[in-house]
PDB file of C-alpha atoms in Angstrom:
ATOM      1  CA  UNK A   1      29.137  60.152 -24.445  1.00  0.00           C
ATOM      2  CA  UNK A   2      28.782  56.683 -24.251  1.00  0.00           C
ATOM      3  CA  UNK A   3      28.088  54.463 -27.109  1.00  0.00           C
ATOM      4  CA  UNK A   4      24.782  52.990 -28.459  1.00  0.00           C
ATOM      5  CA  UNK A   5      25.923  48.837 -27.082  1.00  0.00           C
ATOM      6  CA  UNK A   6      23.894  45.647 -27.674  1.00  0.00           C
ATOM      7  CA  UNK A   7      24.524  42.300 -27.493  1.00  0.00           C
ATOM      8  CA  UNK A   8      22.761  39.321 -28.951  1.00  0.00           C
ATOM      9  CA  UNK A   9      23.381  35.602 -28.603  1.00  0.00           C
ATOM     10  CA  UNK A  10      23.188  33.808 -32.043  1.00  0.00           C
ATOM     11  CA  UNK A  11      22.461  29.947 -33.305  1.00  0.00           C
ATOM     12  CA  UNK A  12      25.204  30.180 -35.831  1.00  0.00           C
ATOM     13  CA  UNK A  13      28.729  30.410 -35.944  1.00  0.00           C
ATOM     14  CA  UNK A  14      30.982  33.700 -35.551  1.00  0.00           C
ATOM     15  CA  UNK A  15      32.010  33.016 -39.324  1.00  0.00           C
ATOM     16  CA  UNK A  16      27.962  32.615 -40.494  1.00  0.00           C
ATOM     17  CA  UNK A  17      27.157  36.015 -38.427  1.00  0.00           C
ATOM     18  CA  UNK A  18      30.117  37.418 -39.901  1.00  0.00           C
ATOM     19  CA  UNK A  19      28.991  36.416 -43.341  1.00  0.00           C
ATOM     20  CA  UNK A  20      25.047  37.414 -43.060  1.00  0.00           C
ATOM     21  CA  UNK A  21      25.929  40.908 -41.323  1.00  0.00           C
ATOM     22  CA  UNK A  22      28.877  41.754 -44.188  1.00  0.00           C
ATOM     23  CA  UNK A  23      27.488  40.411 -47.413  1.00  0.00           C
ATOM     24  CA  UNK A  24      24.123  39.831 -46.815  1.00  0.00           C
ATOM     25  CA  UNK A  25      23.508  43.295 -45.389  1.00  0.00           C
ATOM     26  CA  UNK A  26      21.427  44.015 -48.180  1.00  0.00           C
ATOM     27  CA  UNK A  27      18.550  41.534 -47.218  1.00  0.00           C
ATOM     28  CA  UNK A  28      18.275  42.664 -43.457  1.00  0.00           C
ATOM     29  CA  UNK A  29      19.112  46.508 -43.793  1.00  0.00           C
ATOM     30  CA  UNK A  30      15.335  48.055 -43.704  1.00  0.00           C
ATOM     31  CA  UNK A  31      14.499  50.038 -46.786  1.00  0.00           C
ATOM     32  CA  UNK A  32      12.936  52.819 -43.932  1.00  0.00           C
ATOM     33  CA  UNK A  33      16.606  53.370 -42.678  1.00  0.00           C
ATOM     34  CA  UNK A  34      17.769  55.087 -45.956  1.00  0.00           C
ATOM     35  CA  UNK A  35      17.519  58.033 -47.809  1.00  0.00           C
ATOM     36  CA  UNK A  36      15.121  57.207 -50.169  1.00  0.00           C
ATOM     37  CA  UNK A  37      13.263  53.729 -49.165  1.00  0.00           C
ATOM     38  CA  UNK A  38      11.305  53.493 -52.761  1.00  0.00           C
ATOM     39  CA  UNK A  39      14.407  53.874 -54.586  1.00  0.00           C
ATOM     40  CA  UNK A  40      16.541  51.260 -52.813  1.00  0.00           C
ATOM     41  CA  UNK A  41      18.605  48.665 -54.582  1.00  0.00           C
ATOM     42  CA  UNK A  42      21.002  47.737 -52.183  1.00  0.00           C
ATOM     43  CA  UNK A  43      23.029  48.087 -48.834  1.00  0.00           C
ATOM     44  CA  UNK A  44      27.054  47.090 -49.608  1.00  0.00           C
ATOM     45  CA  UNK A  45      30.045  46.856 -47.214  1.00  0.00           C
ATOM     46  CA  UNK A  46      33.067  46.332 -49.488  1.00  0.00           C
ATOM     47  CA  UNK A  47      35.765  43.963 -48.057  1.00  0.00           C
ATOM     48  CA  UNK A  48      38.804  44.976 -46.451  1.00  0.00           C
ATOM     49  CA  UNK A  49      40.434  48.254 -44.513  1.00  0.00           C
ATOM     50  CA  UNK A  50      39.137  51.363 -46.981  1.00  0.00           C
ATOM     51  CA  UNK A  51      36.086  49.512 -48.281  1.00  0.00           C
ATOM     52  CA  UNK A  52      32.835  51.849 -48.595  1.00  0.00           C
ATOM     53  CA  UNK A  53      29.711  51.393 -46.848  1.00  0.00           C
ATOM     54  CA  UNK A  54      26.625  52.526 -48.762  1.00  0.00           C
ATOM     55  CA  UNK A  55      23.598  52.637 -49.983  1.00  0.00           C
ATOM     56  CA  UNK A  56      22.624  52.282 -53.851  1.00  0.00           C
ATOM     57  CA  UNK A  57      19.543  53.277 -55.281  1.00  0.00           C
ATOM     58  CA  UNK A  58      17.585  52.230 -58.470  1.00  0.00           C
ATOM     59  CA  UNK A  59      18.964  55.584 -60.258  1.00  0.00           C
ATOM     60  CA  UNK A  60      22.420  54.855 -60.319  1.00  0.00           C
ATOM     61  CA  UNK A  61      23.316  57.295 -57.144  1.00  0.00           C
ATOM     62  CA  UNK A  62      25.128  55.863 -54.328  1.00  0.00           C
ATOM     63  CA  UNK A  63      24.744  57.462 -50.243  1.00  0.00           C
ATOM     64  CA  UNK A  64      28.167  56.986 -48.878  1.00  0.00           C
ATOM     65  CA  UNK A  65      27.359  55.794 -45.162  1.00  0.00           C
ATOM     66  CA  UNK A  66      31.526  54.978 -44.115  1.00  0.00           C
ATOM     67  CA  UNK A  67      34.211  53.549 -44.412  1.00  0.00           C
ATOM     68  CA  UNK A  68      35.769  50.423 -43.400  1.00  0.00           C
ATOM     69  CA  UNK A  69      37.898  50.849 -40.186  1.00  0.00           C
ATOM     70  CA  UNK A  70      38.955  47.319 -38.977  1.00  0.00           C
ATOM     71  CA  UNK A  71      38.782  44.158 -41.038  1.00  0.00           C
ATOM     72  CA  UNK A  72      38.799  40.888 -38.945  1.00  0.00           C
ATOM     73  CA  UNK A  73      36.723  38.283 -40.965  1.00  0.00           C
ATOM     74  CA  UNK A  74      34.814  35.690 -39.023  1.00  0.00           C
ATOM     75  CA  UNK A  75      35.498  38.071 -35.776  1.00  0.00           C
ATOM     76  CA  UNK A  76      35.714  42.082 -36.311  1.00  0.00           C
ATOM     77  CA  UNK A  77      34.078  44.663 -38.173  1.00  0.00           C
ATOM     78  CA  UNK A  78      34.680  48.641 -37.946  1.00  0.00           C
ATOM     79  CA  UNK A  79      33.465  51.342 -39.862  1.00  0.00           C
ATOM     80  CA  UNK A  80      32.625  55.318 -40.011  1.00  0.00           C
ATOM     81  CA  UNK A  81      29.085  55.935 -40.049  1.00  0.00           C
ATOM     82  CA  UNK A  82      27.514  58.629 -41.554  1.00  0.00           C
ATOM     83  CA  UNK A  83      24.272  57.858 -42.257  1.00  0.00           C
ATOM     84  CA  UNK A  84      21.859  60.328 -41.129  1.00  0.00           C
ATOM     85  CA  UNK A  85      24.695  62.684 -39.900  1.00  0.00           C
ATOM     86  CA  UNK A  86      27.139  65.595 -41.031  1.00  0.00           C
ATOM     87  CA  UNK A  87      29.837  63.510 -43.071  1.00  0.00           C
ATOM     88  CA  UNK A  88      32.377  65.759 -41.225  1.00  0.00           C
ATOM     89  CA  UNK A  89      31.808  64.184 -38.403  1.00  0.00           C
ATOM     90  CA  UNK A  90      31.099  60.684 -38.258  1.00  0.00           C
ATOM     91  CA  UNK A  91      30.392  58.216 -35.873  1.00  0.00           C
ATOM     92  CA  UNK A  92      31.666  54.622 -35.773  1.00  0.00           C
ATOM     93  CA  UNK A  93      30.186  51.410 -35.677  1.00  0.00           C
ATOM     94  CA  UNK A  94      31.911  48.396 -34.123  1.00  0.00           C
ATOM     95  CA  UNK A  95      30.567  44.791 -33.959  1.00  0.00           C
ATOM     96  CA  UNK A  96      32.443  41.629 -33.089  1.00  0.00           C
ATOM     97  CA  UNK A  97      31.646  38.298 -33.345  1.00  0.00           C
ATOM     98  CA  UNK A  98      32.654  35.449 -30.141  1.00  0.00           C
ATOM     99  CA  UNK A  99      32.374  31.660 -30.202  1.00  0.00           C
ATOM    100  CA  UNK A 100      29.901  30.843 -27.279  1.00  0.00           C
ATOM    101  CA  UNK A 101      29.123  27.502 -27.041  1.00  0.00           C
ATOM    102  CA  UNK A 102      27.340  26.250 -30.322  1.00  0.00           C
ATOM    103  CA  UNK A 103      26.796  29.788 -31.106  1.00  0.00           C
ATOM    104  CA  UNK A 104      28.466  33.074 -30.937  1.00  0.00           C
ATOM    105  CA  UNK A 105      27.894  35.972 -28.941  1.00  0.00           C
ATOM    106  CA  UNK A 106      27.575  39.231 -30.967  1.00  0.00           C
ATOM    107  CA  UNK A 107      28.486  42.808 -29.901  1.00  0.00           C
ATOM    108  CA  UNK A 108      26.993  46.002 -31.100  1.00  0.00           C
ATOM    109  CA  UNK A 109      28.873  49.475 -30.611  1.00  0.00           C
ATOM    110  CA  UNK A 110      27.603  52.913 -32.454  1.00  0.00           C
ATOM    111  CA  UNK A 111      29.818  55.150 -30.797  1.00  0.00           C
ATOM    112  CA  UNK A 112      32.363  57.577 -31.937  1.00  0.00           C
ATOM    113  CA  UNK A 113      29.863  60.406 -30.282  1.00  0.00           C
ATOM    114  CA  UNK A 114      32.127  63.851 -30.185  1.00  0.00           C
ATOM    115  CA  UNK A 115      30.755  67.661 -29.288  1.00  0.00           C
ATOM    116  CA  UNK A 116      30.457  67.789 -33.238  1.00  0.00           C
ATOM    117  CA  UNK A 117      27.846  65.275 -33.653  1.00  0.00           C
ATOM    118  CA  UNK A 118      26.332  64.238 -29.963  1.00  0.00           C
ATOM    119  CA  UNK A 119      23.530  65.869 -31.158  1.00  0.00           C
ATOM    120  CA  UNK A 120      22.906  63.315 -33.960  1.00  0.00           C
ATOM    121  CA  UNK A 121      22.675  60.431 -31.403  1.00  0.00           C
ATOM    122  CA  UNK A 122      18.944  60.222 -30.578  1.00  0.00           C
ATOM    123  CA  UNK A 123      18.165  59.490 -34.277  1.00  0.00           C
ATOM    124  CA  UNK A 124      19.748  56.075 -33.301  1.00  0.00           C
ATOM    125  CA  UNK A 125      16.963  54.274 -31.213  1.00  0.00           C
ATOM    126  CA  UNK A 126      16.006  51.982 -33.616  1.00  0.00           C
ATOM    127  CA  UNK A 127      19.221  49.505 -33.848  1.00  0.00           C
ATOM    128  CA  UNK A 128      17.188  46.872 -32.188  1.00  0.00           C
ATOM    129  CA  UNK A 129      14.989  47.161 -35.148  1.00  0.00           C
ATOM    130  CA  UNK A 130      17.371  46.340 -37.651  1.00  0.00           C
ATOM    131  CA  UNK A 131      19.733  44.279 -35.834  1.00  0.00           C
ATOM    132  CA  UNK A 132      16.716  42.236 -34.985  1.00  0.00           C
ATOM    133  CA  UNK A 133      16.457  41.437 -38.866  1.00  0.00           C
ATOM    134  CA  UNK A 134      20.112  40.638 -39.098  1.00  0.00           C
ATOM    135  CA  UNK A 135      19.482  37.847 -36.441  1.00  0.00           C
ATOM    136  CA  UNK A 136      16.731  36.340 -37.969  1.00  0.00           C
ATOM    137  CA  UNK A 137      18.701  36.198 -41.320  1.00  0.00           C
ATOM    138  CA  UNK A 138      21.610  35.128 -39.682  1.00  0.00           C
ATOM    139  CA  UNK A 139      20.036  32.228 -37.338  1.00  0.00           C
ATOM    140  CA  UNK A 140      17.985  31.144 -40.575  1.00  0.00           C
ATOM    141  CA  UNK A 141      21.167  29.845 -42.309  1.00  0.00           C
TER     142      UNK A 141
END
């Protein structure tokens, strides 16, 4: 099955997107794309190969969305995704970063689809949504 692709051209640098979609994830991840939107305290992807991706919440629990795949500051980013899904059989997100001109070109992936969770794809139309929030962010500095 093929994967969920977009691509965006950015006013900033690879290293600023880079930046904005890693540690700022928190400010442009919409509260409606968690588990419990009124309890949200914060979207984290810990640095390096290993490093969790999740969601904390304002009562100390934590919803385990991946883990890190492929570390490539300024340039790659790779992770299991499980938000949303069965945690037995995740999908994967992939997003790289590309100098283009006085800007960078960025490229979405959410792929990883397998007969075990094709069936979890659809929930996935809103990426433009968020990502569009991540530009913003990013393009604002």
């Amino acid at each position: 099955m093929e994967p969920i692709a977009l691509e965006y051209r950015l006013d900033c640098t690879p290293e600023q997107a880079w930046m904005t979609y890693v540690d700022r994830i928190g400010e442009w991840w919409h509260p409606d794309y968690t588990a419990a939107p009124d309890r949200l305290a914060g979207v984290t992807i810990e640095h390096g190969v290993g490093g969790r991706v999740y969601a904390s919440f304002t009562d100390g629990t934590d919803d385990r969305w991946g883990r890190v795949t492929a570390w490539e500051p300024g340039r790659r980013l790779e992770h299991s995704f499980t938000l949303a899904q069965d945690p037995a059989h995740p999908s994967q997100v992939s997003v790289v970063f590309e100098p283009d001109g006085d800007g960078c070109r960025m490229t979405f992936e959410h792929g990883g689809w397998t007969d075990a969770n094709a069936s979890s794809r659809a929930k996935f139309g809103d990426w433009p949504l968020i990502l569009d929030r991540f530009v913003r962010l990013a393009q604002a500095g």
